mmCIF file of C-alpha atoms and ligand atoms in Angstrom:
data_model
loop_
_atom_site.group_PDB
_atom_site.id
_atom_site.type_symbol
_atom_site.label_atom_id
_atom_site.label_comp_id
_atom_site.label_asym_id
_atom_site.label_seq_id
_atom_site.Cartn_x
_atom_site.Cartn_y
_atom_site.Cartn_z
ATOM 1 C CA UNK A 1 155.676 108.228 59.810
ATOM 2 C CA UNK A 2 154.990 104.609 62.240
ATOM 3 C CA UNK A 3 151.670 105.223 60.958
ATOM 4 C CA UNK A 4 152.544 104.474 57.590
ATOM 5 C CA UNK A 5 153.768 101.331 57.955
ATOM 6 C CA UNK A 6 152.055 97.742 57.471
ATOM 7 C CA UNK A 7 151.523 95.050 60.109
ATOM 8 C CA UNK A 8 154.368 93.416 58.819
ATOM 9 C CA UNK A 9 157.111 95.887 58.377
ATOM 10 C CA UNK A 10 156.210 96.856 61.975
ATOM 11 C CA UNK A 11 156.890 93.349 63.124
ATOM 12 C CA UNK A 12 160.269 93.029 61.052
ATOM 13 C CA UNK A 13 160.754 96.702 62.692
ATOM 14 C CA UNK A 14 160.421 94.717 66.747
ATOM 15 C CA UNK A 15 162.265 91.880 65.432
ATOM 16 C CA UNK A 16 165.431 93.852 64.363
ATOM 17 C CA UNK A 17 165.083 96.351 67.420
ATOM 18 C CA UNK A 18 165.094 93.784 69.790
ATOM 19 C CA UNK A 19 167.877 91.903 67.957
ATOM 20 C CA UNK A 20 169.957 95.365 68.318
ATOM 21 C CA UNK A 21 168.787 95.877 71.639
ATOM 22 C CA UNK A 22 169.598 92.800 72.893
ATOM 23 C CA UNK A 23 173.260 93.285 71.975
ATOM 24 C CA UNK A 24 173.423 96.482 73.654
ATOM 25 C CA UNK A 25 172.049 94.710 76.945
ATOM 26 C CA UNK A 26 175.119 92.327 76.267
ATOM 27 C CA UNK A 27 177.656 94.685 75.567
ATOM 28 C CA UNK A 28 176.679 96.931 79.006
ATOM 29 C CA UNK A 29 176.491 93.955 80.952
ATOM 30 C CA UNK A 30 180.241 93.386 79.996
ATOM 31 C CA UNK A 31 181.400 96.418 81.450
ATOM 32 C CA UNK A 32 180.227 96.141 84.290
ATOM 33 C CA UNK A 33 181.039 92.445 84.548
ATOM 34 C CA UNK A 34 177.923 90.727 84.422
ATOM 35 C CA UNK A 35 176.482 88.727 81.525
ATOM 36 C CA UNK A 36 173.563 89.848 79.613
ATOM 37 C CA UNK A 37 172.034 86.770 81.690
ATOM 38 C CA UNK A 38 171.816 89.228 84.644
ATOM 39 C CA UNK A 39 169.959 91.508 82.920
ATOM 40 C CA UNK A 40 166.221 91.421 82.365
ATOM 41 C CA UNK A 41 164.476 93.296 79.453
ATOM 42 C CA UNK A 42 160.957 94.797 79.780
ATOM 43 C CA UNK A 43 159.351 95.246 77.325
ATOM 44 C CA UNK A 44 156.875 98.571 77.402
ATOM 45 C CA UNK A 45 153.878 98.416 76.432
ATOM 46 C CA UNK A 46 151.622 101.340 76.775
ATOM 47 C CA UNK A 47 149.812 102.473 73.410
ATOM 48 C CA UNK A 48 150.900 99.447 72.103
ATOM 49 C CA UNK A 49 148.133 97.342 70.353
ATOM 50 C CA UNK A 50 148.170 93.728 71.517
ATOM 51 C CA UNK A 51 149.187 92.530 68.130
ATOM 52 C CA UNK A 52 152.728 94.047 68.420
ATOM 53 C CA UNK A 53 152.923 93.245 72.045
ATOM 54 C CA UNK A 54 152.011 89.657 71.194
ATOM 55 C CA UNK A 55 154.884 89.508 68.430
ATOM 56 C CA UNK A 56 157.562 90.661 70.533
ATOM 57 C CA UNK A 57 156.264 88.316 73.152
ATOM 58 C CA UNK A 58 156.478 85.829 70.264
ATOM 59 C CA UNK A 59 159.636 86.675 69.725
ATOM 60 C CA UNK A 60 161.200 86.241 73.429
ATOM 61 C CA UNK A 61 160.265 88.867 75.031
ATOM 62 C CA UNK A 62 159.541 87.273 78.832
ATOM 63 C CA UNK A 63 157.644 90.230 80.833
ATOM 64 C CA UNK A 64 155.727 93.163 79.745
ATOM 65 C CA UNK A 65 155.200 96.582 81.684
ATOM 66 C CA UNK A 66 151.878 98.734 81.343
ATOM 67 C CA UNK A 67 151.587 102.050 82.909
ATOM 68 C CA UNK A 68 147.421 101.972 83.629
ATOM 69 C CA UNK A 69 145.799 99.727 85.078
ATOM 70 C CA UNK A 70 142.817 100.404 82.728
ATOM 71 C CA UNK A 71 144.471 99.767 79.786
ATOM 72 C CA UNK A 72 146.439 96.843 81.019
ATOM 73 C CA UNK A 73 142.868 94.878 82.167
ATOM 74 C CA UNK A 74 141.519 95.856 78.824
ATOM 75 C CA UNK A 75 144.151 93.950 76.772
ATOM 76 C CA UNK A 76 144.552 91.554 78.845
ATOM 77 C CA UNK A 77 142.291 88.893 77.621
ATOM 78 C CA UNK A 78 144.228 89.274 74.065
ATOM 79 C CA UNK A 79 147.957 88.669 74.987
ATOM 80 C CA UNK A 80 149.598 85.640 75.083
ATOM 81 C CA UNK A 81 150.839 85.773 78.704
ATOM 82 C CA UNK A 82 151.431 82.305 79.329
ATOM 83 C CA UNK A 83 155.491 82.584 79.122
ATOM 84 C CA UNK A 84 155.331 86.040 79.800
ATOM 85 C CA UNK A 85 155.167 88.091 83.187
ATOM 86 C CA UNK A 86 153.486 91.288 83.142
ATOM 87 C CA UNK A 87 153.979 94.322 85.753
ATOM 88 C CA UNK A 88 152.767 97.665 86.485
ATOM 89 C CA UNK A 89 154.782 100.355 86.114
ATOM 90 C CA UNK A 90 153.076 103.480 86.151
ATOM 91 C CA UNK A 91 151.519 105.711 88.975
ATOM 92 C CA UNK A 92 149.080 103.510 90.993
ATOM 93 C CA UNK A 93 146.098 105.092 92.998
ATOM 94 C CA UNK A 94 144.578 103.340 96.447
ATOM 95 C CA UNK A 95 141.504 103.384 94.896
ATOM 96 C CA UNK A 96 142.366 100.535 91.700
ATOM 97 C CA UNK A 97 144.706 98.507 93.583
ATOM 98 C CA UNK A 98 141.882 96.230 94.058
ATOM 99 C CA UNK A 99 141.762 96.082 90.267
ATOM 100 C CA UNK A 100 145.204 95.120 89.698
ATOM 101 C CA UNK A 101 146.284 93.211 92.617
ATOM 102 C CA UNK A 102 146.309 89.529 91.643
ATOM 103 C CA UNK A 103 146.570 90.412 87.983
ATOM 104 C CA UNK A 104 150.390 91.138 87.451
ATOM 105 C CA UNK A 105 153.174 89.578 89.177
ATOM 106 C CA UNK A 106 154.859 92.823 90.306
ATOM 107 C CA UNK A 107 153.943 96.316 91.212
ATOM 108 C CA UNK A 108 156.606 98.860 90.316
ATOM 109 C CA UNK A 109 155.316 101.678 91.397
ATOM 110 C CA UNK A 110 154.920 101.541 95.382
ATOM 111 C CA UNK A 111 156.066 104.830 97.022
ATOM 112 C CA UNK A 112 153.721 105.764 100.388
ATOM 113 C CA UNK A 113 152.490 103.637 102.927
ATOM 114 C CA UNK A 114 149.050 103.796 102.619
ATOM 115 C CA UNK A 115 149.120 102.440 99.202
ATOM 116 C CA UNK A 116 151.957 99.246 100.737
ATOM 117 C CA UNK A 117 148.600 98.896 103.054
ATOM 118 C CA UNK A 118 146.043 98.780 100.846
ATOM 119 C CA UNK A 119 148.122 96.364 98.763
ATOM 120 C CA UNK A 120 148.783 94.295 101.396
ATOM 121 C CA UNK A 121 145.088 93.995 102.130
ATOM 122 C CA UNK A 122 143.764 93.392 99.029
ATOM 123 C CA UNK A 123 146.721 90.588 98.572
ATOM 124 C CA UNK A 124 145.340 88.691 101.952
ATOM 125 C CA UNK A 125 141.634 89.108 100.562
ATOM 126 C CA UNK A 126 142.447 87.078 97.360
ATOM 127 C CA UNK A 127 145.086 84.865 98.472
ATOM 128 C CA UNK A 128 148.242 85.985 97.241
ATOM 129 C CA UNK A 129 151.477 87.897 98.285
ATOM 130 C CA UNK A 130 152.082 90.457 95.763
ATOM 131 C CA UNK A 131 156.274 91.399 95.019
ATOM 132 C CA UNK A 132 156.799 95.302 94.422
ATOM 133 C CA UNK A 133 159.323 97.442 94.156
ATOM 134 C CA UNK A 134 159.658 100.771 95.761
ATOM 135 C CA UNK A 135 159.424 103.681 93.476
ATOM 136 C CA UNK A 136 162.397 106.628 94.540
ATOM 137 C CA UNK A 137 161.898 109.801 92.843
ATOM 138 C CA UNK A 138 165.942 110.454 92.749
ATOM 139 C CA UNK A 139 165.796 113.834 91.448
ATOM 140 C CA UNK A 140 163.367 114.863 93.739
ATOM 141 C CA UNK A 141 161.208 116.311 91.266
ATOM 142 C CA UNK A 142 158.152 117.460 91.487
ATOM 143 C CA UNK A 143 156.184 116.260 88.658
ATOM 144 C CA UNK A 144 157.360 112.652 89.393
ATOM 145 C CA UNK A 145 155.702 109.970 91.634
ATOM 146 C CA UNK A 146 157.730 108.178 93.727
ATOM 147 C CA UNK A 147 159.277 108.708 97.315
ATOM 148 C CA UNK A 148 162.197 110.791 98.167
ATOM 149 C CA UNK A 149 165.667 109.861 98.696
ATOM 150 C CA UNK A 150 166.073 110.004 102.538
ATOM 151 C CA UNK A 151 162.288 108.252 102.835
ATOM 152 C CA UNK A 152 163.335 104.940 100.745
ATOM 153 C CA UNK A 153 164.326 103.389 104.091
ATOM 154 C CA UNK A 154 162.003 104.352 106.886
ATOM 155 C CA UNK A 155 159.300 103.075 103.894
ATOM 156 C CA UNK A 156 160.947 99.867 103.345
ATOM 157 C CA UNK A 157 161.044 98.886 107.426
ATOM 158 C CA UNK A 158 157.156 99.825 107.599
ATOM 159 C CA UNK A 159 156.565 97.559 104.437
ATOM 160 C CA UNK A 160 158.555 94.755 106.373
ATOM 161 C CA UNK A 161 156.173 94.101 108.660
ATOM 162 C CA UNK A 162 153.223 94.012 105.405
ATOM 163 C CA UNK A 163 151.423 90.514 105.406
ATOM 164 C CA UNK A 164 151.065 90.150 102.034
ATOM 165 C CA UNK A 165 153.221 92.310 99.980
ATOM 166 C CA UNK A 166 156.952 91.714 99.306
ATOM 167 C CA UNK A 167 159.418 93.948 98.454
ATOM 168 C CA UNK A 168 161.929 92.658 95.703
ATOM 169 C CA UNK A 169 163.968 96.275 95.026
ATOM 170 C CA UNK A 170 164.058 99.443 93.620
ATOM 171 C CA UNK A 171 162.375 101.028 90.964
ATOM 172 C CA UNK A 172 163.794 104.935 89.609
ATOM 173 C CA UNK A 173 163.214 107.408 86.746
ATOM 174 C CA UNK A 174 166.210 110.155 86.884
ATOM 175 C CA UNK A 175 165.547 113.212 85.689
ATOM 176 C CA UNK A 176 166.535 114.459 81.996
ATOM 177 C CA UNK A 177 170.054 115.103 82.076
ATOM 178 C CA UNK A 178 172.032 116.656 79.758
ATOM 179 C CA UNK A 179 175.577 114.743 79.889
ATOM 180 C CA UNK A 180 176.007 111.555 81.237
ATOM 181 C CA UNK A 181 177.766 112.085 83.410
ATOM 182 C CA UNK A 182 174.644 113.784 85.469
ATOM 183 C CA UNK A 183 172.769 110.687 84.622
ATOM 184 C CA UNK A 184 175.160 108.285 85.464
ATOM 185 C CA UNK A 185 175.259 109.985 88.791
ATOM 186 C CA UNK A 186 171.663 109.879 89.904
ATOM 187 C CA UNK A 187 171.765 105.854 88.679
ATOM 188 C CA UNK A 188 175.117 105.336 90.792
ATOM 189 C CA UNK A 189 173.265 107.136 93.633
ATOM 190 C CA UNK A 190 169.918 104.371 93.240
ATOM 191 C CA UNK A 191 173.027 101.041 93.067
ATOM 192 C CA UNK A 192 174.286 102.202 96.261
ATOM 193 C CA UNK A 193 171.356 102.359 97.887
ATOM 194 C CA UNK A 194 170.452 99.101 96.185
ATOM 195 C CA UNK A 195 173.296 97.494 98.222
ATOM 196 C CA UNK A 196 173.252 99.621 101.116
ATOM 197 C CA UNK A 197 169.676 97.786 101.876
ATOM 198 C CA UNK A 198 170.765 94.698 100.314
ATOM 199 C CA UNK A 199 173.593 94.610 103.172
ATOM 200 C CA UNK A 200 170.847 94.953 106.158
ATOM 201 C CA UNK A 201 169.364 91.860 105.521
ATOM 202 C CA UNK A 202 165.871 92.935 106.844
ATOM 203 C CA UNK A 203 162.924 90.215 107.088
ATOM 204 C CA UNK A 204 160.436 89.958 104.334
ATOM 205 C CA UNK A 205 163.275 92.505 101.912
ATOM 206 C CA UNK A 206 164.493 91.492 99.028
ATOM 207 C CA UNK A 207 166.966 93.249 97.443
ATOM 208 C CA UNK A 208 167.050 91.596 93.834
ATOM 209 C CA UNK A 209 165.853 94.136 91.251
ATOM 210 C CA UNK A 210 167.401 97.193 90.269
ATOM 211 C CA UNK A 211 164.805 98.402 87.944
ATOM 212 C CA UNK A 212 165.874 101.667 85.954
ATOM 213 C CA UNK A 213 167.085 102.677 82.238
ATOM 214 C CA UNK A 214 164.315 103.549 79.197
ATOM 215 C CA UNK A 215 164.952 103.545 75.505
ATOM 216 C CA UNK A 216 167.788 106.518 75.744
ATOM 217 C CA UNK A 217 169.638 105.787 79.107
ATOM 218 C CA UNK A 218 169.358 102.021 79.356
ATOM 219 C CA UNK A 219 173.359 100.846 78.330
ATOM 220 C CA UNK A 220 173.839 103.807 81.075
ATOM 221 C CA UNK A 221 171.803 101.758 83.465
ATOM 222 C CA UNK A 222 173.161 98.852 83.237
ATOM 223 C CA UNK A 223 176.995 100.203 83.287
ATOM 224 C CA UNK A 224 175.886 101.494 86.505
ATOM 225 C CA UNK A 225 174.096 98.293 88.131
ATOM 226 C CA UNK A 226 170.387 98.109 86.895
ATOM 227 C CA UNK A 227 169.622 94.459 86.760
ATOM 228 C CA UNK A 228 165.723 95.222 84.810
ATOM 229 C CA UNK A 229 165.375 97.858 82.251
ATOM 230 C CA UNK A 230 162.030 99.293 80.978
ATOM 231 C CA UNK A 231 162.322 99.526 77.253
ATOM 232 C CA UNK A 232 159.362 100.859 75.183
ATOM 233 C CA UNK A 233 159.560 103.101 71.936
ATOM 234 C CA UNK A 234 163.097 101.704 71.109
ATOM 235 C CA UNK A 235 161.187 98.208 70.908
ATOM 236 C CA UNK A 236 157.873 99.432 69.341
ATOM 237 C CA UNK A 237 158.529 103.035 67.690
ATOM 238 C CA UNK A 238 157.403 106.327 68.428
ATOM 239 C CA UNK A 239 154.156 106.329 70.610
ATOM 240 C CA UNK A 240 151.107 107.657 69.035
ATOM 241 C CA UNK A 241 149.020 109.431 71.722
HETATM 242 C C1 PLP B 301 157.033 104.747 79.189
HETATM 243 C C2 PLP B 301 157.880 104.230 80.287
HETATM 244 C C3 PLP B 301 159.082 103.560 80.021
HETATM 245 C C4 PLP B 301 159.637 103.361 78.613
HETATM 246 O O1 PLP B 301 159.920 104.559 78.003
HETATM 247 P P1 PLP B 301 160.684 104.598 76.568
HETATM 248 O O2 PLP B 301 161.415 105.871 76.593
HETATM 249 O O3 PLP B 301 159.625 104.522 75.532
HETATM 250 O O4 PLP B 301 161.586 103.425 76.541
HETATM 251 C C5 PLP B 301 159.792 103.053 81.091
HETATM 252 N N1 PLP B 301 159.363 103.197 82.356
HETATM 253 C C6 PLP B 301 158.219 103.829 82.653
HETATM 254 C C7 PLP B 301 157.796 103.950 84.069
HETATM 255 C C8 PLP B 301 157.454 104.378 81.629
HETATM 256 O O5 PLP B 301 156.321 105.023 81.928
#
């Protein structure tokens, strides 16, 4: 059906979603007594030609999130990133960091060690201290990236003593619930561990992002503390693989 449409009724399409969306963000911030000031949309952009990215940018949108590094350096040179931050959000293998570090502003997506290392070395080699957030896999499911539960802390006091890497939060996808009330559970379980770290004060850890909620779950999110949620096909449409 998306496929149908023309450039422009797919712009008027981001326009209105984001006008909607943005309501929603205020309306969940309310209950649970922030402002939707607190709150900071990400816009999602995988699949997404840069034209449509570029329009939402265009029309506020302030940071972008890409899943690949690939296909994040490959559209890079045609988005209008100059008032807008862009981060990685997808799985991230040793291997590319040296592609990516340098390139966005944050890296979602750290959950072992080895990659915090490799991160942290590639930061020092180009002169720069990269922020991240550390990827929990809160269902503990197997088919998702991201480090357990019970490993989220012994993780984050290795990462401490990191050079050039800075951890800024948390990252989470729960798993597909069917009631809320299930969902709301696994994102109550990432806010207290938000502020359970938050409360130890550690060197070099920054508690300050809370990053979880997509297109179906993000009013959910924020009801339950998320301070950044990843928003992609609500924004842009269906994707088209
Ligand atoms: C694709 C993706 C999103 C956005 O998903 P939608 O359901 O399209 O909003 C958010 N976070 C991550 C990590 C993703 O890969």
């Amino acid at each position: 059906m998306a496929r149908n449409l023309s450039v422009e009724e797919r712009f008027e399409n981001i326009e209105h979603n984001l006008k909607y969306i943005s309501e929603q963000i205020e309306g969940a911030a309310k209950k649970s007594g922030r402002t939707a000031d607190d709150i900071t949309l990400m816009a999602v952009t995988k699949t997404v030609e840069p034209i449509f990215i570029n329009h939402a940018i265009d029309c506020g949108i302030k940071l972008i999130g890409e899943n690949k590094v690939q296909e994040f350096l490959s559209k890079e040179e045609y988005l209008k990133l100059g008032n807008c931050d862009a981060h990685l959000i997808g799985h991230l293998q040793t291997n590319k960091v040296k592609q990516i570090v340098g390139r966005v502003s944050m890296i979602q997506s750290v959950d072992s060690l080895k990659l915090a290392k490799e991160i942290s070395k590639q930061s020092i080699k180009n002169d720069v201290v990269t922020k991240c957030l550390i990827e929990v896999n809160v269902g503990d499911e197997e088919s998702k990236s991201g480090i357990s539960f019970e490993n989220v802390m012994p993780l984050i006091e290795e990462i401490a003593s990191l050079e050039a890497i800075k951890v800024e939060g948390l990252m989470a996808i729960p798993p597909i619930c069917e009631d809320n009330e299930k969902l709301c559970e696994y994102f109550h379980k990432m806010n207290s561990l938000f502020i359970d770290i938050k409360g130890k004060n550690i060197d070099n850890i920054n508690m300050s992002v809370l990053s979880m909620g997509m297109s179906g779950d993000y009013r959910e999110a924020i009801e339950c503390g998320a301070t950044m949620v990843r928003v992609g096909s609500s924004i842009f449409g269906p994707r088209l693989y």
